[in-house]
Coordinates of C-alpha atoms in Angstrom, one line a residue:
Chain A
X98 CA 0.0 0.0 0.0
X99 CA 1.2 3.5 -0.8
X100 CA -0.1 6.1 1.7
X101 CA 0.1 9.7 0.9
X102 CA -0.4 12.0 3.9
X103 CA -0.8 15.8 3.8
X104 CA 1.4 16.4 0.7
X105 CA 1.9 20.0 -0.1
X106 CA 4.1 21.5 -2.8
X107 CA 4.6 25.0 -4.1
X108 CA 6.7 26.5 -6.8
X109 CA 7.4 30.0 -5.8
X110 CA 4.0 31.6 -5.0
X111 CA 2.1 28.9 -6.9
X112 CA 0.7 26.2 -4.7
X113 CA 0.4 23.1 -6.8
X114 CA -0.5 20.5 -4.1
X115 CA -2.6 21.8 -1.2
X116 CA -2.5 19.0 1.4
X117 CA -3.4 15.8 -0.2
X118 CA -4.2 12.4 1.4
X119 CA -4.8 9.2 -0.5
X120 CA -4.4 5.5 -0.1
X121 CA -3.2 3.6 -3.2
X122 CA -4.2 0.0 -2.9
X123 CA -1.8 -2.9 -3.1
X124 CA -2.0 -5.2 -6.1
X125 CA -4.3 -2.9 -7.9
X126 CA -4.3 -0.3 -10.7
X127 CA -4.6 3.0 -9.0
X128 CA -5.4 5.9 -11.3
X129 CA -4.7 9.6 -10.5
X130 CA -6.9 11.5 -12.9
X131 CA -7.6 15.2 -13.5
X132 CA -7.4 17.8 -16.2
X133 CA -4.1 19.6 -17.1
X134 CA -2.9 21.8 -14.3
X135 CA -4.7 19.7 -11.6
X136 CA -1.3 18.8 -10.0
X137 CA -1.4 15.1 -10.8
X138 CA 2.1 15.0 -12.4
X139 CA 3.6 16.8 -9.4
X140 CA 1.7 14.3 -7.2
X141 CA 3.2 11.3 -9.0
X142 CA 6.7 12.8 -9.1
X143 CA 6.4 13.5 -5.3
X144 CA 5.4 9.9 -4.8
X145 CA 8.4 8.5 -6.8
X146 CA 10.8 11.1 -5.2
X147 CA 11.6 13.1 -8.3
X148 CA 10.2 16.1 -6.5
X149 CA 10.7 16.7 -2.8
X150 CA 7.3 17.8 -1.3
X151 CA 7.3 20.8 1.1
X152 CA 5.2 19.0 3.7
X153 CA 3.7 15.6 4.2
X154 CA 4.7 12.0 4.0
X155 CA 4.7 9.2 1.4
X156 CA 4.7 5.8 3.0
X157 CA 5.6 2.7 0.9
X158 CA 4.2 -0.3 2.8
X159 CA 4.7 1.7 6.0
X160 CA 8.2 2.9 5.2
X161 CA 8.5 6.7 5.3
X162 CA 9.9 7.4 1.8
X163 CA 10.0 11.2 2.2
X164 CA 12.2 11.1 5.3
X165 CA 14.6 8.4 4.1
X166 CA 18.3 9.0 3.7
X167 CA 19.7 9.0 0.1
X168 CA 21.3 5.6 0.5
X169 CA 18.1 3.9 1.8
X170 CA 16.2 5.6 -1.0
X171 CA 18.5 4.1 -3.6
X172 CA 17.9 0.7 -2.2
X173 CA 14.2 1.2 -2.1
X174 CA 14.2 2.5 -5.7
X175 CA 15.0 -1.0 -6.9
X176 CA 11.5 -1.9 -5.9
X177 CA 10.1 0.8 -8.3
X178 CA 9.6 0.8 -12.0
X179 CA 8.4 3.8 -14.0
X180 CA 7.0 4.4 -17.4
X181 CA 7.4 8.0 -18.5
X182 CA 5.1 10.1 -20.7
X183 CA 7.7 10.3 -23.5
X184 CA 8.9 6.7 -22.8
X185 CA 12.3 8.1 -21.8
X186 CA 14.2 5.2 -23.5
X187 CA 17.9 5.7 -23.8
X188 CA 18.5 6.7 -27.3
X189 CA 22.1 5.6 -27.3
X190 CA 21.1 2.0 -26.5
X191 CA 19.2 -0.6 -28.5
X192 CA 15.8 -1.9 -27.4
X193 CA 17.4 -5.0 -25.8
X194 CA 20.1 -3.0 -24.0
X195 CA 17.5 -0.5 -22.7
X196 CA 15.7 -3.4 -21.0
X197 CA 18.9 -5.0 -19.8
X198 CA 20.2 -1.6 -18.4
X199 CA 18.7 -1.9 -14.8
X200 CA 19.9 -5.5 -14.6
X201 CA 23.5 -4.5 -15.5
X202 CA 23.5 -2.0 -12.6
X203 CA 21.6 -3.8 -9.9
X204 CA 21.3 -7.5 -10.6
X205 CA 23.8 -10.3 -9.6
X206 CA 22.4 -12.5 -12.3
X207 CA 24.8 -14.3 -14.8
X208 CA 24.8 -13.1 -18.4
X209 CA 22.6 -16.0 -19.5
X210 CA 20.1 -15.3 -16.7
X211 CA 20.0 -11.7 -17.7
X212 CA 19.4 -12.6 -21.4
X213 CA 16.5 -14.9 -20.3
X214 CA 15.0 -12.2 -18.1
X215 CA 15.2 -9.6 -20.9
X216 CA 13.7 -12.0 -23.4
X217 CA 10.9 -12.8 -20.9
X218 CA 10.0 -9.2 -20.3
X219 CA 10.1 -8.2 -24.0
X220 CA 8.0 -11.2 -24.8
X221 CA 5.5 -10.3 -22.0
X222 CA 4.9 -6.9 -23.6
X223 CA 4.8 -8.5 -27.1
X224 CA 7.9 -6.9 -28.7
X225 CA 8.9 -9.0 -31.7
X226 CA 12.5 -10.4 -32.0
X227 CA 13.1 -8.3 -35.1
X228 CA 12.9 -5.1 -32.9
X229 CA 15.5 -6.1 -30.3
X230 CA 18.5 -4.6 -32.0
X231 CA 16.7 -1.5 -33.2
X232 CA 17.2 2.0 -31.8
X233 CA 14.2 3.2 -29.8
X234 CA 13.7 6.1 -32.3
X235 CA 13.0 3.5 -35.0
X236 CA 9.9 2.2 -33.1
X237 CA 6.4 3.4 -33.2
X238 CA 5.0 5.3 -30.1
X239 CA 3.1 2.3 -29.0
X240 CA 6.1 0.0 -29.2
X241 CA 8.3 2.5 -27.4
X242 CA 5.7 2.5 -24.5
X243 CA 5.8 -1.3 -24.4
X244 CA 9.6 -1.3 -24.3
X245 CA 9.4 1.2 -21.5
X246 CA 7.0 -1.1 -19.6
X247 CA 9.4 -4.0 -20.2
X248 CA 12.3 -1.9 -18.8
X249 CA 10.2 -0.8 -15.8
X250 CA 9.3 -4.4 -14.8
X251 CA 12.7 -6.1 -15.5
X252 CA 13.8 -5.9 -11.9
X253 CA 10.4 -7.3 -10.8
X254 CA 9.4 -4.2 -8.8
X255 CA 6.7 -4.0 -6.2
X256 CA 5.5 -0.6 -7.4
X257 CA 4.9 0.4 -11.0
X258 CA 4.4 4.1 -11.8
X259 CA 3.1 5.3 -15.2
X260 CA 2.9 8.9 -16.1
X261 CA 0.3 9.4 -18.8
X262 CA 1.1 6.2 -20.6
X263 CA -1.5 6.9 -23.4
X264 CA -0.1 10.3 -24.2
X265 CA 0.4 10.7 -27.9
X266 CA -1.1 7.3 -28.8
X267 CA -4.2 6.6 -30.9
X268 CA -7.3 5.3 -29.1
X269 CA -6.8 1.7 -30.2
X270 CA -3.1 1.6 -29.1
X271 CA -4.1 3.3 -25.8
X272 CA -6.5 0.4 -25.1
X273 CA -3.7 -2.1 -25.8
X274 CA -1.3 -0.2 -23.4
X275 CA -4.0 0.0 -20.7
X276 CA -4.7 -3.7 -21.0
X277 CA -1.0 -4.5 -20.8
X278 CA -0.6 -2.4 -17.6
X279 CA -3.6 -4.1 -16.1
X280 CA -2.4 -7.6 -16.9
X281 CA 1.1 -6.9 -15.6
X282 CA -0.3 -5.4 -12.4
X283 CA -2.5 -8.4 -11.7
X284 CA -0.1 -11.1 -12.9
X285 CA 2.8 -9.9 -10.9
X286 CA 0.9 -8.5 -7.9
X287 CA 2.3 -5.0 -8.3
X288 CA 1.0 -1.8 -6.8
X289 CA 0.5 0.3 -9.9
X290 CA -0.1 4.0 -10.0
X291 CA -1.2 5.5 -13.4
X292 CA -1.4 9.2 -14.0
X293 CA -4.0 9.9 -16.8
X294 CA -6.7 12.2 -18.0
X295 CA -8.2 9.5 -20.1
X296 CA -11.7 8.6 -18.9
X297 CA -11.6 5.4 -21.0
X298 CA -8.7 4.2 -18.9
X299 CA -10.7 4.9 -15.7
X300 CA -13.4 2.5 -16.9
X301 CA -11.0 0.0 -18.4
X302 CA -8.4 -0.5 -15.7
X303 CA -9.3 1.8 -12.8
X304 CA -9.5 -0.5 -9.8
X305 CA -9.1 2.6 -7.6
X306 CA -9.3 6.2 -8.8
X307 CA -8.3 9.5 -7.3
X308 CA -9.7 12.6 -9.0
X309 CA -7.6 15.8 -8.5
X310 CA -8.6 19.4 -9.3
X311 CA -6.5 22.6 -8.6
X312 CA -4.2 20.8 -6.2
X313 CA -6.9 19.2 -4.1
X314 CA -8.3 15.7 -4.1
X315 CA -11.9 15.9 -5.2
X316 CA -13.0 12.3 -5.2
X317 CA -11.6 8.8 -4.4
X318 CA -13.1 5.4 -5.0
X319 CA -13.5 2.4 -7.4
X320 CA -13.3 3.3 -11.1
X321 CA -16.8 2.8 -12.3
X322 CA -18.3 4.4 -9.2
X323 CA -17.1 7.8 -10.5
X324 CA -20.1 7.7 -12.9
X325 CA -22.5 7.6 -10.0
X326 CA -21.0 10.4 -8.0
X327 CA -23.4 13.3 -7.3
X328 CA -20.6 15.7 -6.5
X329 CA -20.9 18.5 -9.0
X330 CA -17.1 18.8 -9.6
X331 CA -16.9 15.1 -10.3
X332 CA -19.9 15.2 -12.6
X333 CA -18.5 18.2 -14.5
X334 CA -15.2 16.4 -15.0
X335 CA -16.8 13.2 -16.2
X336 CA -19.0 15.0 -18.7
X337 CA -16.1 17.1 -20.0
X338 CA -14.1 13.9 -20.5
X339 CA -17.0 11.9 -22.0
X340 CA -15.4 11.7 -25.5
X341 CA -15.4 8.0 -26.0
X342 CA -18.4 5.9 -26.9
X343 CA -17.9 3.5 -24.0
X344 CA -18.1 6.4 -21.5
X345 CA -21.2 7.8 -23.2
X346 CA -22.8 4.3 -23.4
X347 CA -22.1 3.8 -19.7
X348 CA -23.6 7.1 -18.8
X349 CA -26.9 6.2 -20.6
Chain B
X1167 CA 24.4 40.5 -13.0
X1168 CA 27.0 39.8 -10.3
X1169 CA 24.4 37.9 -8.2
X1170 CA 23.4 35.9 -11.2
X1171 CA 27.1 35.0 -11.9
X1172 CA 27.6 34.0 -8.2
X1173 CA 24.4 31.9 -8.2
X1174 CA 25.7 30.1 -11.4
X1175 CA 29.1 29.6 -9.9
X1176 CA 27.5 28.1 -6.7
X1177 CA 25.3 25.9 -8.8
X1178 CA 28.4 24.7 -10.8
X1179 CA 30.3 23.7 -7.6
X1180 CA 27.2 21.9 -6.2
X1181 CA 26.9 20.1 -9.5
X1182 CA 30.5 19.0 -9.3
X1183 CA 29.8 17.7 -5.8
X1184 CA 27.0 15.6 -7.3
X1185 CA 29.2 14.4 -10.1
X1186 CA 32.0 13.3 -7.8
X1187 CA 29.8 10.9 -5.7
X1188 CA 30.6 7.2 -5.4
X1189 CA 29.4 5.3 -8.5
X1190 CA 26.6 2.7 -8.1
X1191 CA 28.5 0.3 -10.3
X1192 CA 32.2 0.7 -11.2
X1193 CA 31.9 -1.8 -14.0
X1194 CA 29.0 0.2 -15.7
X1195 CA 30.8 3.5 -15.2
X1196 CA 34.0 2.0 -16.8
X1197 CA 31.9 0.8 -19.8
X1198 CA 30.5 4.3 -20.1
X1199 CA 34.0 5.7 -19.8
X1200 CA 35.2 3.5 -22.7
X1201 CA 32.3 4.7 -24.9
X1202 CA 33.1 8.3 -24.1
X1203 CA 36.8 7.9 -25.0
X1204 CA 35.6 6.6 -28.4
X1205 CA 32.9 9.3 -28.8
X1206 CA 34.7 12.3 -27.5
X1207 CA 38.4 11.4 -28.1
X1208 CA 38.9 9.0 -31.0
X1209 CA 36.3 10.7 -33.2
X1210 CA 38.2 14.0 -32.8
X1211 CA 41.5 12.6 -34.2
X1212 CA 40.8 13.4 -37.9
X1213 CA 39.8 17.0 -37.1
X1214 CA 42.9 17.5 -34.9
X1215 CA 45.2 16.1 -37.6
X1216 CA 43.7 18.3 -40.2
X1217 CA 43.9 21.5 -38.1
X1218 CA 47.4 20.8 -36.8
X1219 CA 49.0 20.1 -40.1
X1220 CA 47.7 23.3 -41.6
X1221 CA 48.3 25.3 -38.4
X1222 CA 52.0 24.2 -38.5
X1223 CA 52.2 25.0 -42.2
X1224 CA 50.8 28.5 -41.8
X1225 CA 53.0 29.2 -38.8
X1226 CA 56.1 28.2 -40.8
X1227 CA 55.1 30.3 -43.8
X1228 CA 54.3 33.4 -41.7
X1229 CA 57.5 33.1 -39.6
X1230 CA 59.7 32.4 -42.7
X1231 CA 58.3 35.5 -44.5
X1232 CA 58.8 37.7 -41.4
X1233 CA 62.3 36.5 -40.7
X1234 CA 63.4 36.6 -44.3
X1235 CA 66.9 37.9 -43.5
X1236 CA 70.3 36.5 -44.6
X1237 CA 71.6 37.1 -41.0
X1238 CA 68.8 35.0 -39.4
X1239 CA 69.5 31.3 -39.9
X1240 CA 66.6 29.0 -40.8
X1241 CA 67.2 27.1 -37.5
X1242 CA 65.6 30.1 -35.7
X1243 CA 62.5 29.7 -37.8
X1244 CA 62.3 26.1 -36.7
X1245 CA 62.7 27.2 -33.1
X1246 CA 59.9 29.8 -33.4
X1247 CA 57.6 27.3 -35.1
X1248 CA 58.3 24.7 -32.4
X1249 CA 57.7 27.1 -29.5
X1250 CA 54.6 28.5 -31.1
X1251 CA 53.0 25.1 -31.6
X1252 CA 54.2 23.6 -28.3
X1253 CA 53.3 26.6 -26.0
X1254 CA 50.2 28.0 -27.6
X1255 CA 48.8 26.6 -30.8
X1256 CA 48.4 23.0 -29.9
X1257 CA 47.1 23.3 -26.4
X1258 CA 45.0 26.5 -26.7
X1259 CA 43.8 26.4 -30.3
X1260 CA 43.0 22.7 -30.3
X1261 CA 41.2 23.1 -26.9
X1262 CA 39.1 26.0 -28.4
X1263 CA 38.2 23.7 -31.4
X1264 CA 37.4 20.9 -29.0
X1265 CA 35.2 23.2 -27.0
X1266 CA 33.1 23.7 -30.1
X1267 CA 33.1 20.1 -31.2
X1268 CA 33.1 18.1 -27.9
X1269 CA 31.6 20.7 -25.6
X1270 CA 28.6 21.3 -27.7
X1271 CA 28.1 17.6 -28.1
X1272 CA 28.2 17.1 -24.3
X1273 CA 25.8 20.0 -23.7
X1274 CA 23.3 19.1 -26.3
X1275 CA 23.3 15.3 -25.6
X1276 CA 22.7 16.0 -21.8
X1277 CA 20.2 18.7 -22.6
X1278 CA 18.2 16.3 -24.8
X1279 CA 18.4 13.6 -22.1
X1280 CA 17.0 16.1 -19.6
X1281 CA 14.1 17.3 -21.7
X1282 CA 13.1 13.8 -22.8
X1283 CA 13.0 12.6 -19.1
X1284 CA 15.9 10.1 -19.6
X1285 CA 17.7 11.6 -16.6
X1286 CA 14.5 11.2 -14.5
X1287 CA 14.4 7.6 -15.6
X1288 CA 17.9 7.1 -14.3
X1289 CA 17.0 8.8 -11.0
X1290 CA 14.0 6.6 -10.5
X1291 CA 16.2 3.5 -11.1
X1292 CA 18.4 4.7 -8.2
X1293 CA 21.3 5.9 -10.4
X1294 CA 22.8 9.3 -9.9
X1295 CA 22.4 10.9 -13.3
X1296 CA 25.0 13.6 -12.7
X1297 CA 27.6 11.1 -11.8
X1298 CA 26.8 8.4 -14.3
X1299 CA 26.4 10.7 -17.3
X1300 CA 29.1 13.3 -16.5
X1301 CA 31.9 11.6 -14.6
X1302 CA 32.9 9.3 -17.6
X1303 CA 32.9 12.3 -19.9
X1304 CA 35.2 14.3 -17.6
X1305 CA 37.4 11.2 -17.2
X1306 CA 37.6 10.6 -20.9
X1307 CA 38.4 14.2 -21.6
X1308 CA 41.1 14.4 -18.9
X1309 CA 42.7 11.2 -20.3
X1310 CA 42.3 11.8 -24.1
X1311 CA 42.7 15.6 -24.6
X1312 CA 46.4 15.5 -23.6
X1313 CA 46.8 12.6 -26.1
X1314 CA 45.1 14.7 -28.7
X1315 CA 47.4 17.7 -28.0
X1316 CA 50.5 15.5 -28.1
X1317 CA 49.3 14.3 -31.4
X1318 CA 48.6 17.9 -32.5
X1319 CA 52.1 19.0 -31.5
X1320 CA 53.7 16.3 -33.7
X1321 CA 51.3 16.9 -36.6
X1322 CA 51.9 20.7 -36.3
X1323 CA 55.7 20.2 -36.5
X1324 CA 55.2 17.8 -39.4
X1325 CA 53.0 20.3 -41.2
X1326 CA 55.5 23.1 -40.6
X1327 CA 58.4 21.1 -41.9
X1328 CA 56.5 19.9 -45.0
X1329 CA 55.4 23.5 -45.9
X1330 CA 58.8 24.9 -45.4
X1331 CA 60.4 22.2 -47.6
X1332 CA 57.7 22.1 -50.4
X1333 CA 57.5 25.9 -50.7
X1334 CA 61.3 26.2 -50.6
X1335 CA 61.0 28.8 -47.8
X1336 CA 63.7 27.3 -45.6
X1337 CA 66.6 24.9 -45.8
X1338 CA 65.0 21.7 -44.4
X1339 CA 68.0 20.4 -42.5
X1340 CA 68.7 23.8 -40.8
X1341 CA 65.0 24.2 -40.1
X1342 CA 64.8 20.7 -38.6
X1343 CA 67.8 21.5 -36.4
X1344 CA 65.7 24.3 -34.9
X1345 CA 63.1 21.7 -33.7
X1346 CA 65.7 20.1 -31.5
X1347 CA 67.9 23.0 -30.5
X1348 CA 67.6 24.3 -26.9
X1349 CA 64.5 22.2 -26.3
X1350 CA 63.0 22.6 -22.8
X1351 CA 61.0 19.6 -21.6
X1352 CA 59.3 21.9 -19.1
X1353 CA 57.4 23.5 -22.0
X1354 CA 55.8 20.1 -22.6
X1355 CA 54.7 20.0 -18.9
X1356 CA 53.3 23.5 -19.2
X1357 CA 51.5 22.6 -22.4
X1358 CA 49.9 19.4 -21.0
X1359 CA 49.0 21.1 -17.7
X1360 CA 47.1 23.7 -19.7
X1361 CA 45.4 21.0 -21.7
X1362 CA 44.3 19.1 -18.6
X1363 CA 42.8 22.3 -17.1
X1364 CA 41.1 23.1 -20.4
X1365 CA 39.8 19.5 -20.7
X1366 CA 38.2 19.8 -17.3
X1367 CA 36.6 23.2 -18.2
X1368 CA 35.3 21.9 -21.5
X1369 CA 33.7 18.7 -20.1
X1370 CA 32.4 20.1 -16.8
X1371 CA 31.1 23.5 -18.0
X1372 CA 29.3 22.0 -21.0
X1373 CA 27.9 19.3 -18.8
X1374 CA 26.6 21.8 -16.3
X1375 CA 24.8 23.7 -19.1
X1376 CA 23.3 20.6 -20.6
X1377 CA 22.3 19.1 -17.2
X1378 CA 20.3 22.2 -16.2
X1379 CA 18.3 22.7 -19.4
X1380 CA 14.6 23.4 -18.8
X1381 CA 12.1 23.4 -21.7
X1382 CA 12.5 21.8 -25.1
X1383 CA 14.6 21.6 -28.2
X1384 CA 15.1 25.4 -28.5
X1385 CA 16.5 25.6 -24.9
X1386 CA 18.9 22.7 -25.7
X1387 CA 20.3 24.7 -28.6
X1388 CA 20.5 27.9 -26.5
X1389 CA 22.3 26.0 -23.7
X1390 CA 24.8 24.6 -26.2
X1391 CA 25.6 28.0 -27.6
X1392 CA 26.0 29.5 -24.1
X1393 CA 28.2 26.6 -23.1
X1394 CA 30.6 27.2 -26.1
X1395 CA 30.8 31.0 -25.3
X1396 CA 31.5 30.4 -21.6
X1397 CA 34.1 27.7 -22.3
X1398 CA 35.9 29.9 -24.8
X1399 CA 36.0 32.8 -22.3
X1400 CA 37.2 30.4 -19.5
X1401 CA 39.9 28.9 -21.7
X1402 CA 41.3 32.3 -22.7
X1403 CA 41.2 33.5 -19.1
X1404 CA 42.8 30.3 -17.7
X1405 CA 45.4 30.4 -20.5
X1406 CA 46.5 33.8 -19.2
X1407 CA 46.5 32.7 -15.6
X1408 CA 48.4 29.5 -16.1
X1409 CA 50.9 31.2 -18.4
X1410 CA 51.5 33.9 -15.8
X1411 CA 51.9 31.3 -13.0
X1412 CA 53.9 28.7 -14.9
X1413 CA 56.2 30.7 -17.2
X1414 CA 57.0 33.8 -15.1

C-alpha cells in the first residue's frame, strides 16, 4: 500500500499540491486523474521522489519514503519501475540494451540469466524479436511504450508508476497499453499508479481512482463508481471527459 | 548580473559535488568511460590532424616570411615554429576547437536527455544521473585531450616542416635542427598542464549547461551556444592565468 499524507508542494507563489491524502491500494491499478494543471504530475513525481514535497509523507508499505536518507532511498528505488510520458528510453542503446540496463546495474544474475529475463520481459509486452537490435527512435510510439514497460518491470518491482502512458497514442493503441498495464499489475501483484486524463482508462483499468482538481483531491473510489457520483465537480469532470463511446454508453 | 554569476558559480560547484559521488556500479561506469573515449576522443583525431597540419604549415610560412633575412639562420624559424606550436597553438587552439566540437556535443546530448526525461528515468532507477552521465565524460576528456594535444604537436611540427620544404622557404636540414635546439622539456609539462585544465573546463562546463536545461529543443540549442561561449571565455582566461603562473 502507498499512503500519501498531507502532501503540499509550491513552486514560488504557486501552490500546486494543497495538502493531499490518499491510499493507493496494493496489487491494484490506482489511477490519478484530473485535467491539465490539476497537479497530478507533481503528485506522481512526489510519490516517486523526483520532487521533494514541502510538507507531508509518502509511506511505501509503512516505510516513510520522504524522510529516508539518500542511501536507503537508492535501495528502495530498486522496488520501483516507472514508465514516462515520453517513454524516456535511452537513445544511445538498442531496445534490448534498454531493458537490460537496470539488470546490469543492480542484478547479480549471470549473463545468460539476464538474457533470459530480458527476453521474458520483452515477450511479455509482445515486442517481436526483429525489434530487439533497433534503436528506440525506429519504433512506433506504442512500441516505445511497451519497451518502457518491459524496462520498468525487468527488476520485478513491487511498485509500477506510469505517467500518462497513453499520451500521444491513438485510441486503439491506448487500449492495448491499458490492458497490458492491467495484466502486468494483476499477474505480478504489483501496486500500480497511473497518471492519466483518459476517462476510458478509468473504466478499463481503474481499480481505484483519485480525482484531482486545482491541487486538491476531489474524489476517491473504485473506477466505475465515479459515474454515479453526485458531487458537482466530479460530474463536471466526467461530462467534460466523455469523449469516448464507451463512456457515453455507460452514462446512458 | 553579479548575483546571477555567483548563483551560477555556486550551482556549478554543487553540480561538481553531485558528479563526484561514489558510482553505483564501477563496471558500468567503466563501460561508459570507454564509450566516451571513443565518442569524445577517438572521433576527434581526424579534425585534430587536419587542423594541426595546416596550423604548422601556416606558422612556418608566416615566420619564414617575417624572418626573411640572410643574417637569421633557418634554424631560428624552426625554433619559433616549435615554441609557437608547443606553447600556444596545440594546447589552446586545439582546446578551443574541441570546446566547439566536444563541448557542444556534451551540452546538447545531456540537454536532450534532460528534456526527454531520460535523466528522471535514471534517478527513478536509483542511479545518480549527474555522476553516471558526466563523470565518464570528464574522465575521458582528462585522459584523451592530452593525447590529442601531443598528437597535435607532432602533426603541427610535421606540417611546418613539409610546408617549409615544399615551398622552398627554408633549408629543411637547418629548419629541422631548430626543432631540437635548446628544447626545454618543461614546456611540454606546461602545455599538457594547460590541456588538462582546459579539458576539465570543457567537459564540466558544457555538462553543467546541458544538465540544467529546462524546456525543449530550443532551450537545448541555447544551452549549447551558451556553453561554447562560456568555455571559450574560460579557456582564454585560464590560459593567461596558467601562463602567468607557470612561465614567469
